[in-house]
CSV table of C-alpha atoms in Angstrom, one decimal:
chain,number,residue,atom,x,y,z
A,1,UNK,CA,0.1,0.1,0.0
A,2,UNK,CA,2.9,2.5,0.9
A,3,UNK,CA,4.5,1.5,-2.2
A,4,UNK,CA,1.6,2.3,-4.5
A,5,UNK,CA,1.2,5.7,-2.7
A,6,UNK,CA,4.5,6.8,-3.6
A,7,UNK,CA,4.2,5.9,-7.2
A,8,UNK,CA,1.0,7.9,-7.1
A,9,UNK,CA,2.6,10.8,-5.6
A,10,UNK,CA,5.5,10.5,-8.0
A,11,UNK,CA,3.1,10.6,-11.0
A,12,UNK,CA,1.2,13.3,-9.6
A,13,UNK,CA,4.2,15.5,-9.1
A,14,UNK,CA,5.7,14.5,-12.7
A,15,UNK,CA,2.4,15.7,-14.3
A,16,UNK,CA,2.2,19.1,-12.1
A,17,UNK,CA,6.0,19.8,-13.4
A,18,UNK,CA,4.9,19.0,-16.8
A,19,UNK,CA,1.8,21.1,-16.5
A,20,UNK,CA,4.0,23.8,-15.0
A,21,UNK,CA,6.3,23.9,-17.6
A,22,UNK,CA,3.7,24.1,-20.3
A,23,UNK,CA,1.9,26.8,-18.6
A,24,UNK,CA,5.0,28.8,-18.4
A,25,UNK,CA,5.7,28.3,-22.2
A,26,UNK,CA,2.1,29.2,-22.8
A,27,UNK,CA,2.2,32.3,-20.7
A,28,UNK,CA,5.7,33.2,-22.2
A,29,UNK,CA,4.1,33.2,-25.7
A,30,UNK,CA,1.2,35.3,-24.7
A,31,UNK,CA,-1.4,32.8,-24.0
A,32,UNK,CA,-3.2,34.9,-21.5
A,33,UNK,CA,-2.3,38.5,-23.1
A,34,UNK,CA,-4.9,40.5,-24.9
A,35,UNK,CA,-4.3,42.7,-27.8
A,36,UNK,CA,-4.9,43.5,-31.4
A,37,UNK,CA,-3.1,41.9,-34.4
A,38,UNK,CA,-0.7,43.5,-36.8
A,39,UNK,CA,1.0,42.0,-39.7
A,40,UNK,CA,4.2,42.2,-41.6
A,41,UNK,CA,6.5,40.3,-44.1
A,42,UNK,CA,10.1,39.6,-44.1
A,43,UNK,CA,12.4,37.6,-46.4
A,44,UNK,CA,13.6,34.0,-45.2
A,45,UNK,CA,16.3,33.5,-42.6
A,46,UNK,CA,15.1,35.9,-40.0
A,47,UNK,CA,15.3,33.5,-37.1
A,48,UNK,CA,11.8,34.6,-36.1
A,49,UNK,CA,9.8,32.3,-33.6
A,50,UNK,CA,6.4,32.4,-31.9
A,51,UNK,CA,6.6,34.5,-28.6
A,52,UNK,CA,9.5,36.7,-29.3
A,53,UNK,CA,9.0,40.3,-28.5
A,54,UNK,CA,7.7,43.2,-30.4
A,55,UNK,CA,9.4,46.6,-29.8
A,56,UNK,CA,8.2,50.0,-30.3
A,57,UNK,CA,11.0,52.6,-30.1
A,58,UNK,CA,12.9,50.3,-28.0
A,59,UNK,CA,9.8,49.3,-25.6
A,60,UNK,CA,8.2,46.1,-25.4
A,61,UNK,CA,4.6,46.4,-26.5
A,62,UNK,CA,3.6,43.0,-27.8
A,63,UNK,CA,4.9,39.4,-29.0
A,64,UNK,CA,5.1,37.5,-32.4
A,65,UNK,CA,1.9,35.4,-32.3
A,66,UNK,CA,2.5,33.5,-35.5
A,67,UNK,CA,5.0,32.7,-38.2
A,68,UNK,CA,4.0,31.5,-41.6
A,69,UNK,CA,6.5,30.2,-44.1
A,70,UNK,CA,5.7,31.1,-47.7
A,71,UNK,CA,7.4,29.1,-50.4
A,72,UNK,CA,7.7,32.3,-52.4
A,73,UNK,CA,10.6,33.4,-50.3
A,74,UNK,CA,9.0,35.4,-47.5
A,75,UNK,CA,7.4,35.0,-43.8
A,76,UNK,CA,4.2,36.1,-43.2
A,77,UNK,CA,4.5,37.4,-39.6
A,78,UNK,CA,1.4,38.3,-37.1
A,79,UNK,CA,2.1,40.5,-34.2
A,80,UNK,CA,-0.2,40.8,-31.1
A,81,UNK,CA,0.1,44.5,-29.9
A,82,UNK,CA,-1.1,45.3,-26.3
A,83,UNK,CA,-4.2,47.3,-26.2
A,84,UNK,CA,-2.8,50.3,-24.4
A,85,UNK,CA,-0.2,50.8,-27.3
A,86,UNK,CA,-0.6,52.3,-30.7
A,87,UNK,CA,1.7,52.1,-33.5
A,88,UNK,CA,1.9,55.2,-35.3
A,89,UNK,CA,1.3,55.0,-39.1
A,90,UNK,CA,4.6,55.0,-41.2
A,91,UNK,CA,6.2,53.0,-39.0
A,92,UNK,CA,8.6,50.5,-40.4
A,93,UNK,CA,9.2,46.9,-39.2
A,94,UNK,CA,12.5,45.1,-39.1
A,95,UNK,CA,14.1,42.4,-37.3
A,96,UNK,CA,16.7,43.2,-34.6
A,97,UNK,CA,19.1,41.0,-32.9
A,98,UNK,CA,18.9,41.2,-29.0
A,99,UNK,CA,21.7,38.7,-28.2
A,100,UNK,CA,24.6,36.9,-29.2
A,101,UNK,CA,22.9,33.5,-29.1
A,102,UNK,CA,20.3,34.1,-32.1
A,103,UNK,CA,17.5,35.8,-30.2
A,104,UNK,CA,15.7,38.4,-32.2
A,105,UNK,CA,12.8,40.6,-31.9
A,106,UNK,CA,10.3,42.7,-34.4
A,107,UNK,CA,11.5,46.3,-33.9
A,108,UNK,CA,8.7,49.0,-34.9
A,109,UNK,CA,10.3,52.3,-35.9
A,110,UNK,CA,8.0,55.4,-35.9
A,111,UNK,CA,8.9,57.9,-38.6
A,112,UNK,CA,10.6,60.9,-37.4
A,113,UNK,CA,8.2,64.1,-37.4
A,114,UNK,CA,5.3,61.9,-38.4
A,115,UNK,CA,1.8,62.3,-37.0
A,116,UNK,CA,1.8,60.3,-33.8
A,117,UNK,CA,-2.0,60.5,-33.4
A,118,UNK,CA,-2.7,58.6,-36.4
A,119,UNK,CA,-2.2,54.8,-35.7
A,120,UNK,CA,-2.4,51.5,-37.5
A,121,UNK,CA,-5.9,49.9,-36.9
A,122,UNK,CA,-6.1,46.1,-36.1
A,123,UNK,CA,-5.6,43.8,-38.9
A,124,UNK,CA,-3.4,46.2,-40.8
A,125,UNK,CA,0.1,45.5,-42.3
A,126,UNK,CA,3.3,47.3,-41.2
A,127,UNK,CA,5.7,47.8,-44.2
A,128,UNK,CA,9.0,46.1,-43.8
A,129,UNK,CA,12.0,48.4,-43.4
A,130,UNK,CA,15.6,48.1,-44.3
A,131,UNK,CA,16.9,44.9,-42.4
A,132,UNK,CA,19.8,45.5,-40.1
A,133,UNK,CA,22.9,43.4,-40.3
A,134,UNK,CA,22.6,40.1,-38.6
A,135,UNK,CA,24.9,38.2,-36.2
A,136,UNK,CA,25.7,35.9,-38.9
A,137,UNK,CA,26.6,38.5,-41.5
A,138,UNK,CA,28.7,40.2,-38.6
A,139,UNK,CA,30.5,37.0,-37.8
A,140,UNK,CA,31.2,36.4,-41.5
A,141,UNK,CA,32.5,39.9,-41.7
A,142,UNK,CA,34.6,39.1,-38.9
A,143,UNK,CA,35.8,35.9,-40.2
A,144,UNK,CA,36.8,37.7,-43.6
A,145,UNK,CA,38.6,40.4,-41.6
A,146,UNK,CA,40.2,37.6,-39.8
A,147,UNK,CA,41.3,36.1,-43.0
A,148,UNK,CA,42.8,39.1,-44.2
A,149,UNK,CA,44.6,39.6,-41.1
A,150,UNK,CA,46.0,36.0,-41.3
A,151,UNK,CA,47.2,36.5,-45.0
A,152,UNK,CA,48.8,39.9,-44.1
A,153,UNK,CA,50.6,38.0,-40.9
A,154,UNK,CA,51.8,35.3,-43.4
A,155,UNK,CA,53.0,37.7,-45.8
A,156,UNK,CA,54.8,39.9,-43.3
A,157,UNK,CA,56.4,36.8,-41.7
A,158,UNK,CA,57.6,35.6,-45.2
A,159,UNK,CA,59.0,39.1,-46.0
A,160,UNK,CA,60.4,40.1,-42.8
A,161,UNK,CA,61.4,36.9,-40.7
A,162,UNK,CA,62.2,34.1,-43.5
A,163,UNK,CA,63.6,36.3,-46.1
A,164,UNK,CA,66.1,37.9,-43.4
A,165,UNK,CA,64.2,41.4,-43.3
A,166,UNK,CA,64.5,41.4,-39.7
A,167,UNK,CA,68.0,40.8,-39.6
A,168,UNK,CA,68.6,43.8,-42.2
A,169,UNK,CA,66.4,46.0,-39.9
A,170,UNK,CA,68.4,45.2,-36.9
A,171,UNK,CA,71.6,45.9,-38.9
A,172,UNK,CA,69.9,49.0,-39.9
A,173,UNK,CA,69.1,50.0,-36.4
A,174,UNK,CA,72.7,49.1,-35.3
A,175,UNK,CA,74.3,51.6,-38.0
A,176,UNK,CA,71.7,54.4,-37.1
A,177,UNK,CA,72.8,54.0,-33.6
A,178,UNK,CA,76.5,54.0,-34.5
A,179,UNK,CA,75.7,57.1,-36.7
A,180,UNK,CA,74.3,59.1,-34.0
A,181,UNK,CA,77.1,58.4,-31.8
A,182,UNK,CA,79.5,59.8,-34.4
A,183,UNK,CA,77.1,62.6,-34.8
A,184,UNK,CA,77.4,63.2,-31.2
A,185,UNK,CA,81.1,62.9,-30.9
A,186,UNK,CA,81.5,65.4,-33.9
A,187,UNK,CA,79.2,67.8,-32.1
A,188,UNK,CA,81.0,67.6,-29.0
A,189,UNK,CA,84.5,68.4,-30.9
A,190,UNK,CA,82.6,71.2,-32.7
A,191,UNK,CA,81.4,72.4,-29.2
A,192,UNK,CA,84.9,72.6,-27.8
A,193,UNK,CA,86.5,74.3,-30.7
A,194,UNK,CA,84.1,76.9,-30.7
A,195,UNK,CA,84.5,77.4,-26.9
A,196,UNK,CA,88.4,77.6,-27.5
A,197,UNK,CA,87.8,80.2,-30.3
A,198,UNK,CA,85.5,82.4,-28.3
A,199,UNK,CA,88.1,82.1,-25.4
A,200,UNK,CA,91.0,83.4,-27.8
A,201,UNK,CA,88.8,86.2,-29.0
A,202,UNK,CA,88.2,87.2,-25.5
A,203,UNK,CA,92.0,87.2,-24.5
A,204,UNK,CA,92.6,89.3,-27.7
A,205,UNK,CA,90.0,91.8,-26.8
A,206,UNK,CA,91.2,92.1,-23.2
A,207,UNK,CA,94.9,92.4,-24.4
A,208,UNK,CA,94.0,95.4,-26.7
A,209,UNK,CA,94.7,98.8,-25.4
A,210,UNK,CA,91.9,101.0,-24.9
A,211,UNK,CA,93.8,104.3,-25.6
A,212,UNK,CA,95.3,102.9,-28.8
A,213,UNK,CA,91.6,101.7,-30.2
A,214,UNK,CA,90.4,105.5,-29.2
A,215,UNK,CA,93.2,106.8,-31.0
A,216,UNK,CA,92.6,104.6,-33.9
A,217,UNK,CA,89.0,105.5,-34.1
A,218,UNK,CA,89.8,109.4,-33.9
A,219,UNK,CA,92.1,109.1,-36.7
A,220,UNK,CA,89.5,107.1,-38.9
A,221,UNK,CA,87.0,109.9,-38.0
A,222,UNK,CA,89.8,112.8,-39.1
A,223,UNK,CA,90.5,110.8,-42.4
A,224,UNK,CA,86.8,110.5,-42.9
A,225,UNK,CA,86.1,114.2,-42.4
A,226,UNK,CA,89.1,115.1,-44.8
A,227,UNK,CA,87.8,112.5,-47.5
A,228,UNK,CA,84.2,114.4,-47.1
A,229,UNK,CA,85.9,117.9,-47.5
A,230,UNK,CA,87.8,116.7,-50.6
A,231,UNK,CA,84.8,115.0,-52.0
A,232,UNK,CA,82.8,118.6,-51.3
A,233,UNK,CA,85.6,120.6,-53.1
A,234,UNK,CA,85.4,118.1,-56.0
A,235,UNK,CA,81.9,118.7,-56.4
A,236,UNK,CA,82.4,122.3,-56.5
A,237,UNK,CA,84.8,122.2,-59.0
A,238,UNK,CA,82.8,120.0,-61.1
A,239,UNK,CA,79.9,122.5,-60.6
A,240,UNK,CA,82.2,125.4,-61.6
A,241,UNK,CA,83.7,123.5,-64.7
A,242,UNK,CA,80.0,122.8,-65.8
A,243,UNK,CA,78.9,126.4,-65.5
A,244,UNK,CA,82.0,127.3,-67.7
A,245,UNK,CA,81.1,124.7,-70.2
A,246,UNK,CA,77.5,126.0,-70.2
A,247,UNK,CA,78.4,129.6,-70.8
A,248,UNK,CA,80.8,128.7,-73.8
A,249,UNK,CA,77.9,126.8,-75.2
A,250,UNK,CA,75.8,129.6,-74.7
A,251,UNK,CA,78.3,131.9,-76.4
A,252,UNK,CA,78.8,134.0,-73.2
A,253,UNK,CA,82.1,135.8,-73.1
A,254,UNK,CA,84.9,136.2,-75.4
A,255,UNK,CA,85.7,132.5,-75.5
A,256,UNK,CA,82.1,131.6,-75.9
A,257,UNK,CA,81.7,134.2,-79.0
A,258,UNK,CA,84.8,132.7,-80.4
A,259,UNK,CA,83.4,129.3,-80.3
A,260,UNK,CA,79.8,130.1,-81.3
A,261,UNK,CA,80.0,133.2,-83.6
A,262,UNK,CA,80.4,132.1,-87.1
A,263,UNK,CA,81.4,135.7,-88.4
A,264,UNK,CA,84.4,135.8,-86.2
A,265,UNK,CA,85.6,132.5,-87.7
A,266,UNK,CA,85.0,133.8,-91.2
A,267,UNK,CA,86.7,137.2,-90.6
A,268,UNK,CA,89.6,135.2,-89.1
A,269,UNK,CA,89.9,133.1,-92.1
A,270,UNK,CA,89.7,136.3,-94.5
A,271,UNK,CA,92.4,137.7,-92.3
A,272,UNK,CA,94.6,134.5,-92.9
A,273,UNK,CA,94.1,134.7,-96.6
A,274,UNK,CA,94.8,138.3,-96.7
A,275,UNK,CA,98.0,137.7,-94.7
A,276,UNK,CA,99.0,134.7,-97.3
A,277,UNK,CA,98.5,137.1,-100.2
A,278,UNK,CA,100.5,139.9,-98.5
A,279,UNK,CA,103.3,137.6,-98.0
A,280,UNK,CA,103.3,136.1,-101.3
A,281,UNK,CA,103.2,139.3,-102.8
A,282,UNK,CA,106.2,140.5,-100.6
A,283,UNK,CA,108.1,137.6,-101.9
A,284,UNK,CA,107.3,138.5,-105.4
A,285,UNK,CA,108.0,142.1,-105.2
A,286,UNK,CA,110.0,143.1,-102.2
A,287,UNK,CA,111.0,146.4,-103.5
A,288,UNK,CA,107.4,147.6,-103.0
A,289,UNK,CA,107.5,147.1,-99.4
A,290,UNK,CA,111.2,147.5,-98.5
A,291,UNK,CA,113.2,150.4,-100.0
A,292,UNK,CA,116.9,150.4,-98.4
A,293,UNK,CA,119.3,152.9,-99.7
A,294,UNK,CA,123.0,153.0,-98.6
A,295,UNK,CA,124.9,156.0,-99.0
């Protein structure tokens, strides 16, 4: 009798656990929730299931009530939205990932600047928006990026490690370090040379007699003044000579008239011609001009 009671209690507990699990699943899928239906359509491969949440601007407003797989390549999705929420017209439906384990939700995005008072009526169809990148697509892109990085790493290994590029790089770094040391040595030597030159200049400057320097400066000033005076005199002489030449060109004075008066030149030529004829006649007939009698 005791054995039968234990079996009965075990069966009862098992049934209760099954009922509890089924009830939880039913409640999770909205078994007791009220609301009005809205429809939308997506392409295949969205990983949609019954009971997944429906989000309106990031807030859960309902759940996915049914998903029908159509052979034409799309999914007919019926959403059940709670009665206290209204979906504005112009909203777009997209499938949004809500986790890294394949969980998704239907996201309803209202239009920006639209009329929030106009809402979809029960049974209306919400148009599908631009689908977001799925986790699978993101993982595929990550895989492609990883493949590219692997190829780059292999190429670097071939070019740098196996071909001796790393050894050449080390040699280059060592050569650069040696060159830097040489430059530092040259800079130190030049610094010492410049310092010694400055010290020698200071010693020469200190050894100079200030009185000799002053006398030299005075002599230079006197010579400069004499040169300035001579230059002024030369300028005055040049000015006077220019004035004389100007008077000669203008025919002023006796010399100017001699240079510029053509009548004087003509008279002078006539006088020379007369003297020439007189000398010729004197040579030919000296008795006409010289009559000497000796007693």
